[in-house]
mmCIF file of C-alpha atoms and ligand atoms in Angstrom:
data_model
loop_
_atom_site.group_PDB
_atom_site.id
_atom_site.type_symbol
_atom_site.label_atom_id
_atom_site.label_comp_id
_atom_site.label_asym_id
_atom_site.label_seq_id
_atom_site.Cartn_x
_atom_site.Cartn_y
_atom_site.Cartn_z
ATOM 1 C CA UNK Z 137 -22.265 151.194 -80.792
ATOM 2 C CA UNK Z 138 -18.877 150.433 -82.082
ATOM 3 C CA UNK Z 139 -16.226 153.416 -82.155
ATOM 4 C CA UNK Z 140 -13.088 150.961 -83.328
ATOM 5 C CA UNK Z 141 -10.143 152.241 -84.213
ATOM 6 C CA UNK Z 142 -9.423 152.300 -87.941
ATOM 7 C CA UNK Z 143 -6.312 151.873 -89.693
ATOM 8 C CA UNK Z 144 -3.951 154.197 -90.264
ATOM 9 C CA UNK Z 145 -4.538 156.662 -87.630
ATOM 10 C CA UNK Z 146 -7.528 158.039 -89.536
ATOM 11 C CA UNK Z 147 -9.990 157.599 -86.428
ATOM 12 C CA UNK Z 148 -7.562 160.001 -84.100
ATOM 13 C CA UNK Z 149 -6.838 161.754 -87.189
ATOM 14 C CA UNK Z 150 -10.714 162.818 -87.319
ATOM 15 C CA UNK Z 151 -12.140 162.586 -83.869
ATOM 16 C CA UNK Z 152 -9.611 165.112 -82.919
ATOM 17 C CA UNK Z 153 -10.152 167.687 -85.784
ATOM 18 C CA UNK Z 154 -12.162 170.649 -85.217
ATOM 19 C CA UNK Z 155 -15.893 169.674 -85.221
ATOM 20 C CA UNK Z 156 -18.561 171.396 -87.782
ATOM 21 C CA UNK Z 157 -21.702 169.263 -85.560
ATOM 22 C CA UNK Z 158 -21.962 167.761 -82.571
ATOM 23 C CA UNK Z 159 -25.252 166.237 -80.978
ATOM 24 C CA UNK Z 160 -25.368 165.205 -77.481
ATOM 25 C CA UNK Z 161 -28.781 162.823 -76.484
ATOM 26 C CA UNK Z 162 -30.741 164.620 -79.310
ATOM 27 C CA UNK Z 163 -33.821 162.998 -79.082
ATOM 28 C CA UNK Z 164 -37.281 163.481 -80.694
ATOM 29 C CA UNK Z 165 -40.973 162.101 -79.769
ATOM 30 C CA UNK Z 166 -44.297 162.076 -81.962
ATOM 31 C CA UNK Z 167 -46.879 160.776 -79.364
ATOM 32 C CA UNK Z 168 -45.581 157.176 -78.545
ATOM 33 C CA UNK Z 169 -43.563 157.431 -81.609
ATOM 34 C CA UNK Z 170 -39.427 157.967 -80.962
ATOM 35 C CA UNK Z 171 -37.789 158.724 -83.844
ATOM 36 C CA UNK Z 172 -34.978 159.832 -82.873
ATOM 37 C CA UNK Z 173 -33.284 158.006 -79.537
ATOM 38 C CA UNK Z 174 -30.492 159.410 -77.734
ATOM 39 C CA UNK Z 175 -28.205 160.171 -80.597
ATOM 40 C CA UNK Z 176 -24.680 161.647 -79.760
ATOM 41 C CA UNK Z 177 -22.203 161.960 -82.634
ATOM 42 C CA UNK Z 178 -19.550 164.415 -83.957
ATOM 43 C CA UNK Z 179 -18.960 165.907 -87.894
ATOM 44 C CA UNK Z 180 -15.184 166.661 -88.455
ATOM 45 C CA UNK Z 181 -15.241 170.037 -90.277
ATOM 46 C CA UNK Z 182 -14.402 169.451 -93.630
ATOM 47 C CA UNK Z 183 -15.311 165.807 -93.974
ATOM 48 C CA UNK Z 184 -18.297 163.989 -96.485
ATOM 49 C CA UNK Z 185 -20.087 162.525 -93.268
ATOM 50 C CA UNK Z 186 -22.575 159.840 -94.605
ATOM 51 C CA UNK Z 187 -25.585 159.554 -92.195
ATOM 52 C CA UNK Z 188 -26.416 156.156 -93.148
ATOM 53 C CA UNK Z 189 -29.659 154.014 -91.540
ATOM 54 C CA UNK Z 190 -32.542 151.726 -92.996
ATOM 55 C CA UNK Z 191 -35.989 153.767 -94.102
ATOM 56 C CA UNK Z 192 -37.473 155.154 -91.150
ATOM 57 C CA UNK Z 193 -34.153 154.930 -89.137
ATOM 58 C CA UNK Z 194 -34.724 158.843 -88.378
ATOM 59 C CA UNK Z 195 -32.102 160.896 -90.424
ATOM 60 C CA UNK Z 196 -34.200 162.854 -92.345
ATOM 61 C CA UNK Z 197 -35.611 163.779 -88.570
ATOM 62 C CA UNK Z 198 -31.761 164.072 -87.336
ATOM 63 C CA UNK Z 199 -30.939 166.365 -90.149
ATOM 64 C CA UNK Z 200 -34.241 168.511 -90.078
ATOM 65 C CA UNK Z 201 -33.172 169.372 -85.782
ATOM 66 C CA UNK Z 202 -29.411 170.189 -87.157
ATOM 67 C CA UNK Z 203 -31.439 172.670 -89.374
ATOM 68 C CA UNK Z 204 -33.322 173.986 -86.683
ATOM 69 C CA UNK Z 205 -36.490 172.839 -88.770
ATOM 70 C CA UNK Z 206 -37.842 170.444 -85.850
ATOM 71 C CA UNK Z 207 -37.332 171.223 -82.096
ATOM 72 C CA UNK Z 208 -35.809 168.153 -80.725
ATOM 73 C CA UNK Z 209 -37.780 166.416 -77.579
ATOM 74 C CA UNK Z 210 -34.596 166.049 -76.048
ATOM 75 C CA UNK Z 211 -30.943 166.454 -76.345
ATOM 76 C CA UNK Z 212 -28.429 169.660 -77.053
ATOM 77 C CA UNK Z 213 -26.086 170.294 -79.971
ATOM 78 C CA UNK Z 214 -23.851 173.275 -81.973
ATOM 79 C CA UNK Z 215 -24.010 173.459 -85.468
ATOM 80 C CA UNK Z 216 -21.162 175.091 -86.745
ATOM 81 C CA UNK Z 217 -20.281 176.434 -83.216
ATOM 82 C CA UNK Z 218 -23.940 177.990 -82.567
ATOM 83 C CA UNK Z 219 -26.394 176.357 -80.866
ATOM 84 C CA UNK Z 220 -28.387 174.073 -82.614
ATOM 85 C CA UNK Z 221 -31.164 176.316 -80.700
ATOM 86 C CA UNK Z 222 -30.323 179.318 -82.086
ATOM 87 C CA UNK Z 223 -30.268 178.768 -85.712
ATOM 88 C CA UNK Z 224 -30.559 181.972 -87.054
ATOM 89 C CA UNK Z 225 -26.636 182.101 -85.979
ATOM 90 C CA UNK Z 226 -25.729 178.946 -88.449
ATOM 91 C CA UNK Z 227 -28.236 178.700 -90.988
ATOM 92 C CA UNK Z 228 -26.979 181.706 -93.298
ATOM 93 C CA UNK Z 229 -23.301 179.646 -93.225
ATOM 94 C CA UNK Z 230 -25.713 176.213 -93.884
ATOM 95 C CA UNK Z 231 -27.260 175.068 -97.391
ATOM 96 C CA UNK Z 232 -29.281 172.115 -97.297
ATOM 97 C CA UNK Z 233 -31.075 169.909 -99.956
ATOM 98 C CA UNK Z 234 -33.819 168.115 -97.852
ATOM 99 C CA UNK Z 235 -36.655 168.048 -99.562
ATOM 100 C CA UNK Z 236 -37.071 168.011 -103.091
ATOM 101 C CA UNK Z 237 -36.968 172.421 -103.345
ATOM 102 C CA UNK Z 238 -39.808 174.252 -104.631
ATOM 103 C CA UNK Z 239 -38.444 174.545 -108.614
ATOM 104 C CA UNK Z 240 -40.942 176.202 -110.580
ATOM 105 C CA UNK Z 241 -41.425 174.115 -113.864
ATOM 106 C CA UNK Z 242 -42.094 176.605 -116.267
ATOM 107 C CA UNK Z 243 -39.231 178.240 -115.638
ATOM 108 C CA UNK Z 244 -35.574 177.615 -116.317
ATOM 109 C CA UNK Z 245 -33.048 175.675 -114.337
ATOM 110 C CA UNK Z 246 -31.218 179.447 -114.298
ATOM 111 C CA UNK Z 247 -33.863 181.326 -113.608
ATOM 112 C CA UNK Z 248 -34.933 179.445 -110.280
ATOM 113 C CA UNK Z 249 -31.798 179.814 -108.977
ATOM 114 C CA UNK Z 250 -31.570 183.317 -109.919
ATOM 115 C CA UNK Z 251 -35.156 183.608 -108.049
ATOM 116 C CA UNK Z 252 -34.204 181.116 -104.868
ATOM 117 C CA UNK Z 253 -31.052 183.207 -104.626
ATOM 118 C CA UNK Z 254 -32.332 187.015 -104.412
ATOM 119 C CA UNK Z 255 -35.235 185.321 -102.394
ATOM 120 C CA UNK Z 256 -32.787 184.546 -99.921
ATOM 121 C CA UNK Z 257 -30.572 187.760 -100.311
ATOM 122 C CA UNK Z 258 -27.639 186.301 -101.653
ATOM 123 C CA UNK Z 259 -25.274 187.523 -104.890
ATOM 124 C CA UNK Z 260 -26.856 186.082 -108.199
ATOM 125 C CA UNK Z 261 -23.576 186.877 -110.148
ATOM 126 C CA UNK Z 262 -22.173 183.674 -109.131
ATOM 127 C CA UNK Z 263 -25.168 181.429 -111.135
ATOM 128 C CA UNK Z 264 -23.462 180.592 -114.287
ATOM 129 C CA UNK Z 265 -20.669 179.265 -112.077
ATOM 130 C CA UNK Z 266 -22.753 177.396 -110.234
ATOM 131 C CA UNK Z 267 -24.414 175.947 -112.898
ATOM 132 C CA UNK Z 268 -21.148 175.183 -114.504
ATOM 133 C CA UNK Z 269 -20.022 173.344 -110.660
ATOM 134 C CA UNK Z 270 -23.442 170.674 -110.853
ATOM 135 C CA UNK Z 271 -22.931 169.922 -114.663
ATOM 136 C CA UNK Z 272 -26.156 172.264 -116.171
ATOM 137 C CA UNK Z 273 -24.032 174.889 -118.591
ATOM 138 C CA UNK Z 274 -25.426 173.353 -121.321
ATOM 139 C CA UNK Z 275 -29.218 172.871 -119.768
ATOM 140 C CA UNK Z 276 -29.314 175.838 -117.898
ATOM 141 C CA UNK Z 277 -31.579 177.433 -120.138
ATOM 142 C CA UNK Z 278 -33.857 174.975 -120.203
ATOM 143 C CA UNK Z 279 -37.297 174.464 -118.356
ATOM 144 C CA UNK Z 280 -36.557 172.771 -115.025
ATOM 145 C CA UNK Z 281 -40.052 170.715 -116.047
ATOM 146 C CA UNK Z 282 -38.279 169.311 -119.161
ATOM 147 C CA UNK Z 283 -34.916 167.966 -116.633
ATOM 148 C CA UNK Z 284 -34.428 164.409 -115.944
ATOM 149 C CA UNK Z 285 -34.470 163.360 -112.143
ATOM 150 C CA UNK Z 286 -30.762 163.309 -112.138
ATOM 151 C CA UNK Z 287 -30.606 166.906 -113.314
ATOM 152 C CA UNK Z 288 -32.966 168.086 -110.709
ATOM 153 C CA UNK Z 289 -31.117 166.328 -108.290
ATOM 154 C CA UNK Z 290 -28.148 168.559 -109.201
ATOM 155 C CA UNK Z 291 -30.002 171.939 -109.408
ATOM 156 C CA UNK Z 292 -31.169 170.870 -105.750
ATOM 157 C CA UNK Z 293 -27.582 170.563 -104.768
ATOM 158 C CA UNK Z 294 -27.020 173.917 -106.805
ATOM 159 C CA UNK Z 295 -29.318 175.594 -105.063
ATOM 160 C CA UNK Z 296 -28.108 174.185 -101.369
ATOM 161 C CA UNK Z 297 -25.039 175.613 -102.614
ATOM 162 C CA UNK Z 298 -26.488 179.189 -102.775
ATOM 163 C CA UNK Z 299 -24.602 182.055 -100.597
ATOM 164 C CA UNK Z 300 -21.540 179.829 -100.327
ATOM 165 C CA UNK Z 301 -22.551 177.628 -96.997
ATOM 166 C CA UNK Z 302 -19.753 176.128 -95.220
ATOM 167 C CA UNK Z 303 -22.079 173.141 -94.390
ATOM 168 C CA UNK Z 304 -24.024 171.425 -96.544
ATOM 169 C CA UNK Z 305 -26.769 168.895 -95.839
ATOM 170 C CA UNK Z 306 -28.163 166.412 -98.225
ATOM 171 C CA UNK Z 307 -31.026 164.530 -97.627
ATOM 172 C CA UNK Z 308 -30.881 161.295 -100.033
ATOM 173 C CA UNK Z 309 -29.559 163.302 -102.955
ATOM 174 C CA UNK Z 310 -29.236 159.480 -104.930
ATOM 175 C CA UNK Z 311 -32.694 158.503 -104.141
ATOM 176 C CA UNK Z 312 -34.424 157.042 -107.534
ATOM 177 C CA UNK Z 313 -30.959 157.879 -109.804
ATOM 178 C CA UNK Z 314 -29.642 155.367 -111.971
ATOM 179 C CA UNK Z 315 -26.229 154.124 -111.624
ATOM 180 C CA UNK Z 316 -24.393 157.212 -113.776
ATOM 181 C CA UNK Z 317 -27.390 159.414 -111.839
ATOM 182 C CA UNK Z 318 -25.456 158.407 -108.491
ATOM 183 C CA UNK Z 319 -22.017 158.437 -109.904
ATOM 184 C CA UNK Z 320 -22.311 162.513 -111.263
ATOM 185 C CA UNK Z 321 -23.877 163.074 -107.733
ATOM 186 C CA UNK Z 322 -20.640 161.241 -105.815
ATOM 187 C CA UNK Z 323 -18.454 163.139 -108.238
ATOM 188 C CA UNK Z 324 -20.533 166.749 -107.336
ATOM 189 C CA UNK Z 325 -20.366 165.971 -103.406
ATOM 190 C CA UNK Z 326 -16.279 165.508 -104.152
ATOM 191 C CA UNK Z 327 -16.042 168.750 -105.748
ATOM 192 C CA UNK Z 328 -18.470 170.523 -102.925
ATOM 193 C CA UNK Z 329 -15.944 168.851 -100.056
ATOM 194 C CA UNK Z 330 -12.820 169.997 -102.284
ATOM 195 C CA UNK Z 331 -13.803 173.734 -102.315
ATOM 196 C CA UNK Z 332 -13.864 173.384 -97.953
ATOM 197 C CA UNK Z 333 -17.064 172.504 -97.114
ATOM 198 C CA UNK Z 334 -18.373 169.928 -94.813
ATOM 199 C CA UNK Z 335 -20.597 167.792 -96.419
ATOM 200 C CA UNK Z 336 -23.387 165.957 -94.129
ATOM 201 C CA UNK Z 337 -24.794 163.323 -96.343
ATOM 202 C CA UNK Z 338 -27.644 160.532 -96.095
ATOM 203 C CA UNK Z 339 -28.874 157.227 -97.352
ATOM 204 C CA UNK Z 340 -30.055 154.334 -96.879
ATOM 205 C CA UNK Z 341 -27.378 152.268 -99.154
ATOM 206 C CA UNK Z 342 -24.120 152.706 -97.412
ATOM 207 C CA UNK Z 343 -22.219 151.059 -101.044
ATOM 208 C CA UNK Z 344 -23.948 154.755 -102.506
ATOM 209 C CA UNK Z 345 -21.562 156.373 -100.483
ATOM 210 C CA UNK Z 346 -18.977 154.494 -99.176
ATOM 211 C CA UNK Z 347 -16.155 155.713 -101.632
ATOM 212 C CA UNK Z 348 -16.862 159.109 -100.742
ATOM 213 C CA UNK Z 349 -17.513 159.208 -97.392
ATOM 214 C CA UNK Z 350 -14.361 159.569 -94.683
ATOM 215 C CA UNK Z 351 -16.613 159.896 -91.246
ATOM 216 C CA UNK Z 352 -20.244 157.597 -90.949
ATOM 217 C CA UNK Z 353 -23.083 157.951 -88.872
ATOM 218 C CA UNK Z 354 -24.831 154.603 -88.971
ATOM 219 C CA UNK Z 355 -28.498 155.141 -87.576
ATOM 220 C CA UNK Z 356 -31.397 152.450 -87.041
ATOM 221 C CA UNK Z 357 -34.583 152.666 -85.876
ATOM 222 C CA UNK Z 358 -33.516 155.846 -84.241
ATOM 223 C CA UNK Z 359 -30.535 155.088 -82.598
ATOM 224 C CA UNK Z 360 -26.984 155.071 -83.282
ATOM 225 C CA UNK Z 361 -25.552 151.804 -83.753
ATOM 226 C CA UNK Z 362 -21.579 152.746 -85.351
ATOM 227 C CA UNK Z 363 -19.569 155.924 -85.149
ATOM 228 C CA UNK Z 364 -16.304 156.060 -87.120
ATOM 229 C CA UNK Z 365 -14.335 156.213 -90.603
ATOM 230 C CA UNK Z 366 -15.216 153.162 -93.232
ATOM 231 C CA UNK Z 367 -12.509 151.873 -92.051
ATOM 232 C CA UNK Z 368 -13.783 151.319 -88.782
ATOM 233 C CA UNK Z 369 -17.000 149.616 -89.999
ATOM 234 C CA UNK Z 370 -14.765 146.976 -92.019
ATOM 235 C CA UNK Z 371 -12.621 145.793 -89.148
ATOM 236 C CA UNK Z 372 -14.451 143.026 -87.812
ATOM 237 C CA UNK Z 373 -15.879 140.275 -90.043
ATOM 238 C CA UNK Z 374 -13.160 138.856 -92.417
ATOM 239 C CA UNK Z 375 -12.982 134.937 -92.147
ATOM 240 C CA UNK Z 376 -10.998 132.229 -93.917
ATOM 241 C CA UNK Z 377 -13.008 130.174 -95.863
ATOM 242 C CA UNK Z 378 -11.537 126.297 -96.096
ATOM 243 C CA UNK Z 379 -12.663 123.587 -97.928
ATOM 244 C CA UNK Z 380 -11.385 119.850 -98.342
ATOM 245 C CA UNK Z 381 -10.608 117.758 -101.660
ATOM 246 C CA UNK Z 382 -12.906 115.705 -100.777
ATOM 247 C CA UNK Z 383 -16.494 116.547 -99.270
ATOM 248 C CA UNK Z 384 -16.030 113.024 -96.829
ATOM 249 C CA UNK Z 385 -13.255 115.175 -94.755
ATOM 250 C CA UNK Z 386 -15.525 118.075 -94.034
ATOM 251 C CA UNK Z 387 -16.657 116.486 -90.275
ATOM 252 C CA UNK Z 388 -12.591 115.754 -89.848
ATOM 253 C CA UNK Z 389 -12.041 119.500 -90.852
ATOM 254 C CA UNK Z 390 -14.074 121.144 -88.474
ATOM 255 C CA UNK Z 391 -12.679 118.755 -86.033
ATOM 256 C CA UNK Z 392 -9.277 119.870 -86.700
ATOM 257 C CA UNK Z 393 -10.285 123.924 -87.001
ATOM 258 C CA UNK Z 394 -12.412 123.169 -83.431
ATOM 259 C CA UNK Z 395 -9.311 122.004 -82.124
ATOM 260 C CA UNK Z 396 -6.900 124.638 -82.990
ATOM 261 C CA UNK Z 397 -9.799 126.542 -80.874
ATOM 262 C CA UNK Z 398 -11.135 128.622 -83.855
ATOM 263 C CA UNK Z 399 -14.751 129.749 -84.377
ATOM 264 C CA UNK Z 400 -16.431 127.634 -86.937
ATOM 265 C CA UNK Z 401 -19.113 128.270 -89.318
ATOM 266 C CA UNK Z 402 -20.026 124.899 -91.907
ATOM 267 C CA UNK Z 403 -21.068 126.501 -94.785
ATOM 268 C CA UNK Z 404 -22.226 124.181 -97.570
ATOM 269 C CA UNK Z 405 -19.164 121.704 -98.490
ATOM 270 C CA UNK Z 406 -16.728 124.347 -96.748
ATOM 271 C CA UNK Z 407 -16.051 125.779 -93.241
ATOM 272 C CA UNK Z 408 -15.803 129.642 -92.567
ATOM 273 C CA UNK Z 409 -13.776 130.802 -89.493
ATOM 274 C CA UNK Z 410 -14.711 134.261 -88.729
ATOM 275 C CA UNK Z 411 -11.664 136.788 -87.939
ATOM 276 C CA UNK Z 412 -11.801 139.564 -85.503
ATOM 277 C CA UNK Z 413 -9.483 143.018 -85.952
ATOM 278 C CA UNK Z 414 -6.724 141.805 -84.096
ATOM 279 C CA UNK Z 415 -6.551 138.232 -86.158
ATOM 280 C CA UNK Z 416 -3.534 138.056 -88.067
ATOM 281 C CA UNK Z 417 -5.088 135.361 -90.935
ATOM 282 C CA UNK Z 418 -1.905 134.103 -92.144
ATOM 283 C CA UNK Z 419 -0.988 132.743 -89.245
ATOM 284 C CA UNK Z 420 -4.086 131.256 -88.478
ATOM 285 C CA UNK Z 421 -4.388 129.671 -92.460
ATOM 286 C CA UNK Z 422 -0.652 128.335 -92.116
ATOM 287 C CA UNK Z 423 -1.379 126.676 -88.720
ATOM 288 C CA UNK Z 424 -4.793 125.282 -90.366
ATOM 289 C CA UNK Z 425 -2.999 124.195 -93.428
ATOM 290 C CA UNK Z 426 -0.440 122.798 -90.922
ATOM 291 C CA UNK Z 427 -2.746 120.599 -88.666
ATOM 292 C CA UNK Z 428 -5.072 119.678 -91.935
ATOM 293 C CA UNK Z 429 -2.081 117.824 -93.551
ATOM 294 C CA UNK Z 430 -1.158 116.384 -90.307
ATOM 295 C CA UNK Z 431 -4.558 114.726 -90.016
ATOM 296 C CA UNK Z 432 -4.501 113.718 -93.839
ATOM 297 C CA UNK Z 433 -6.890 116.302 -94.629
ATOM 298 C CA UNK Z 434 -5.939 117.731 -98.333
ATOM 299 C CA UNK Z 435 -7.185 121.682 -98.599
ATOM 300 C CA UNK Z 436 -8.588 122.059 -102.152
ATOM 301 C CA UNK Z 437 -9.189 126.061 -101.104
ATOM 302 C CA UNK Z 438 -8.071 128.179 -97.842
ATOM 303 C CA UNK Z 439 -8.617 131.720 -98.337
ATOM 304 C CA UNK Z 440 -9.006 135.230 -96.735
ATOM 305 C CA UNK Z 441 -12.417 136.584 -97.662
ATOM 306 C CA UNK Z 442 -12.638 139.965 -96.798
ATOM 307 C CA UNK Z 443 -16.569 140.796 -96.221
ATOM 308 C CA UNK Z 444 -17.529 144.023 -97.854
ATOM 309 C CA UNK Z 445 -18.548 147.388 -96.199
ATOM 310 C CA UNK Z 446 -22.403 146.758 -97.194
ATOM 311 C CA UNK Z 447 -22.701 143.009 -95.732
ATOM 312 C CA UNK Z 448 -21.398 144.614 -92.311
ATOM 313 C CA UNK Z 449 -23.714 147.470 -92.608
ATOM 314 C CA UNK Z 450 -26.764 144.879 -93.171
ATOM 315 C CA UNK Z 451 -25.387 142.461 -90.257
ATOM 316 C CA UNK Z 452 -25.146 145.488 -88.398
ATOM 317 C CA UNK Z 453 -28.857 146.789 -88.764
ATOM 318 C CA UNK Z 454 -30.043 142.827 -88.384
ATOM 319 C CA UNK Z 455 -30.891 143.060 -92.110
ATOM 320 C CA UNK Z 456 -30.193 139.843 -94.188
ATOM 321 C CA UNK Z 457 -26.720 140.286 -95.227
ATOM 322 C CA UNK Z 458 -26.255 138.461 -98.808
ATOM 323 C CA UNK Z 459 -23.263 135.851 -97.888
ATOM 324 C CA UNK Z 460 -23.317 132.361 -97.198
ATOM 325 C CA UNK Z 461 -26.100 131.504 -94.775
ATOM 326 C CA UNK Z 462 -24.361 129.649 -91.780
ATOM 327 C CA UNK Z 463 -25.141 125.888 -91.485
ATOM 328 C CA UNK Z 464 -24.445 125.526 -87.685
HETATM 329 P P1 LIG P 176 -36.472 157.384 -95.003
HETATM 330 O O1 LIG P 176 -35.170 156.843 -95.506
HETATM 331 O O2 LIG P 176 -37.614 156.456 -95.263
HETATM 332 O O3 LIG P 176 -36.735 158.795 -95.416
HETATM 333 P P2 LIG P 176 -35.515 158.251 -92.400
HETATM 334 O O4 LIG P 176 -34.357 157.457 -91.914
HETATM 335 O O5 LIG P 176 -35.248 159.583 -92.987
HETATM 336 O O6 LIG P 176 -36.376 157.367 -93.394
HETATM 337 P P3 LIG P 176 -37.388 159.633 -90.716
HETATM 338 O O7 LIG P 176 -38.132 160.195 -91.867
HETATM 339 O O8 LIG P 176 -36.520 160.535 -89.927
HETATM 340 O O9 LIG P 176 -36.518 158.371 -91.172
HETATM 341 O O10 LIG P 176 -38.445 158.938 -89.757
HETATM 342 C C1 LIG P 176 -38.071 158.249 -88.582
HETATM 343 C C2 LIG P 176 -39.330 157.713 -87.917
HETATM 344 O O11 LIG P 176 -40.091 158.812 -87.419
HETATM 345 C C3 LIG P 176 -40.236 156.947 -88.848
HETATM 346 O O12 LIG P 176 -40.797 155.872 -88.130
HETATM 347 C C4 LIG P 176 -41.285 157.963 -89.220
HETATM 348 O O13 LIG P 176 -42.507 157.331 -89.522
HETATM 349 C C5 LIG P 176 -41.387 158.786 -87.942
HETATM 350 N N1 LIG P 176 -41.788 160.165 -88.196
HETATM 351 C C6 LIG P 176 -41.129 161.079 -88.914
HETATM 352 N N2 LIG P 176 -41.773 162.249 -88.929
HETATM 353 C C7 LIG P 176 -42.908 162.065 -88.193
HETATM 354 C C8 LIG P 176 -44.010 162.899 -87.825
HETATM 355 N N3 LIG P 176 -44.089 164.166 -88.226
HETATM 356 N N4 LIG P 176 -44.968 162.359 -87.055
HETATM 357 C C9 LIG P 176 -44.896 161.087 -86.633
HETATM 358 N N5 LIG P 176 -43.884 160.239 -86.943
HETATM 359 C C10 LIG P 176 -42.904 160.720 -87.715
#
């Protein structure tokens, strides 16, 4: 598990605001099955948490025991300062799209809410609103059969949004959408954390949510394996990437870069020294550049390639992370 600092402060800035979850060893068995292992992680109130993992990873499991909807095997947690235990004491301040809701067809986008709502006691004045909120004015008359998958997506997130939760929990909300589908979702989660609400939200693409998300809970098969802010994830994997004018010089190169004592990577016709946080990368280029044209090496490229968020979530979960494969 990696719980890095990020820049700017924003890791201290978050672990030591006021927390909305927190799991200790939550843990839950089928048989010889673990889905969930010995999770412990925080939510700062009022952040878009993204509970991020691989299919089957477990967070559809480790939101259904913050809902009190499965009885964890092990482990102890508060949800919104109750007892995760005693959920009748956080689930009226909770709204939670987990499974697609039970939308009758027939019947209009409106009128479900209007039913979901005085099913669950709350006000139906505020409906219109609401509908106004997840982008269905116009459509709100309209038969929820006749919606597109995007649209029901958004009533879902309407409907999680019934008796104005402090918490919400969304369970893949951008599962299936297209690209604008995903977008008008990202946009609807911003406005939901704007109003004051802490948003708990999962997937299995971490670039889905990593422009909205300021706290991540990276899961795989059913453990945690990073705690932190984006920021955190990206700290560790930049490299330089240097090539030579002419491919002859690459075995001089890397004898140069080994000697400098850097960590080499031959990558096709070029060489990739990996960075960690701490690197500072001009330094390390100008000393490269340096020892290159001492050794009569010209350098037709030497640059700082920062690896995206997504390639360190896949090297993270041992997926295959689409960058250069490494020619050792
Ligand atoms: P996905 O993205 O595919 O929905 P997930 O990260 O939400 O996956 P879970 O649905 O929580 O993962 O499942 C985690 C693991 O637990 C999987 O291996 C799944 O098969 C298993 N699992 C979940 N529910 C049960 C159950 N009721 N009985 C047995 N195994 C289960």
């Amino acid at each position: 598990m990696t719980t890095s600092a990020g820049r700017r402060g924003i890791v201290a800035l978050m672990t030591t605001a006021p927390v909305a979850v927190s799991v200790t060893g939550l843990t839950k068995r089928y048989r010889s099955r673990t889905a969930v292992d010995n999770v412990s992680f925080t939510v700062p109130t009022g952040s878009v948490t993204g509970l991020i993992g691989p299919n089957g990873a477990g967070k559809t499991t480790v939101m259904a025991m913050m809902l009190g909807l499965i009885t964890p095997s092990e482990g102890e947690g508060t949800v919104l300062g109750a007892p995760i235990r005693d959920r009748a004491r956080y689930l009226p301040r909770t709204g939670a799209l987990i499974e697609s809701p039970a939308f009758h067809p027939a019947v209009s986008g409106r009128d479900n809410l209007r039913s979901l709502a005085r099913l669950a006691g709350h006000s139906i004045t505020g409906i219109d609103d609401m509908l106004g909120i997840v982008g269905l004015s116009d459509r709100g008359g309209d038969r929820f059969g006749s919606y597109s998958l995007g649209m029901k997506q958004r009533l879902g997130i309407a409907a999680a949004l019934l008796g104005d939760p402090e918490l919400v929990i969304l369970d893949e909300p951008t599962n299936g959408l297209d690209p604008q589908g995903m977008q008008e979702i990202r946009d609807l989660i911003r406005i939901i954390s704007g109003q004051g609400r802490t948003v708990i939200v999962s997937s299995h693409l971490l670039g889905e949510l990593e422009q909205i998300c300021d706290w991540l809970v990276v899961l795989d098969h059913g453990g945690l394996v990073h705690l932190g802010t984006p920021e955190s994830l990206g700290g560790t994997a930049d490299a330089l990437v240097v090539e030579p004018c002419a491919a002859t010089d690459l075995d001089a190169l890397v004898v140069v870069a080994a000697s400098a004592g850097l960590p080499i990577d031959r990558v096709a016709e070029t060489i990739v020294i990996t960075l960690d946080v701490q690197s500072d990368a001009h330094r390390i280029a100008a000393d490269l550049n340096t020892r290159a044209h001492a050794a009569g090496i010209v350098l037709s490229e030497l640059h700082h390639r920062r690896a995206d968020l997504e390639s360190r979530y896949l090297t993270m979960i041992n997926a295959a992370a689409p960058t250069e494969k490494a020619v050792r």
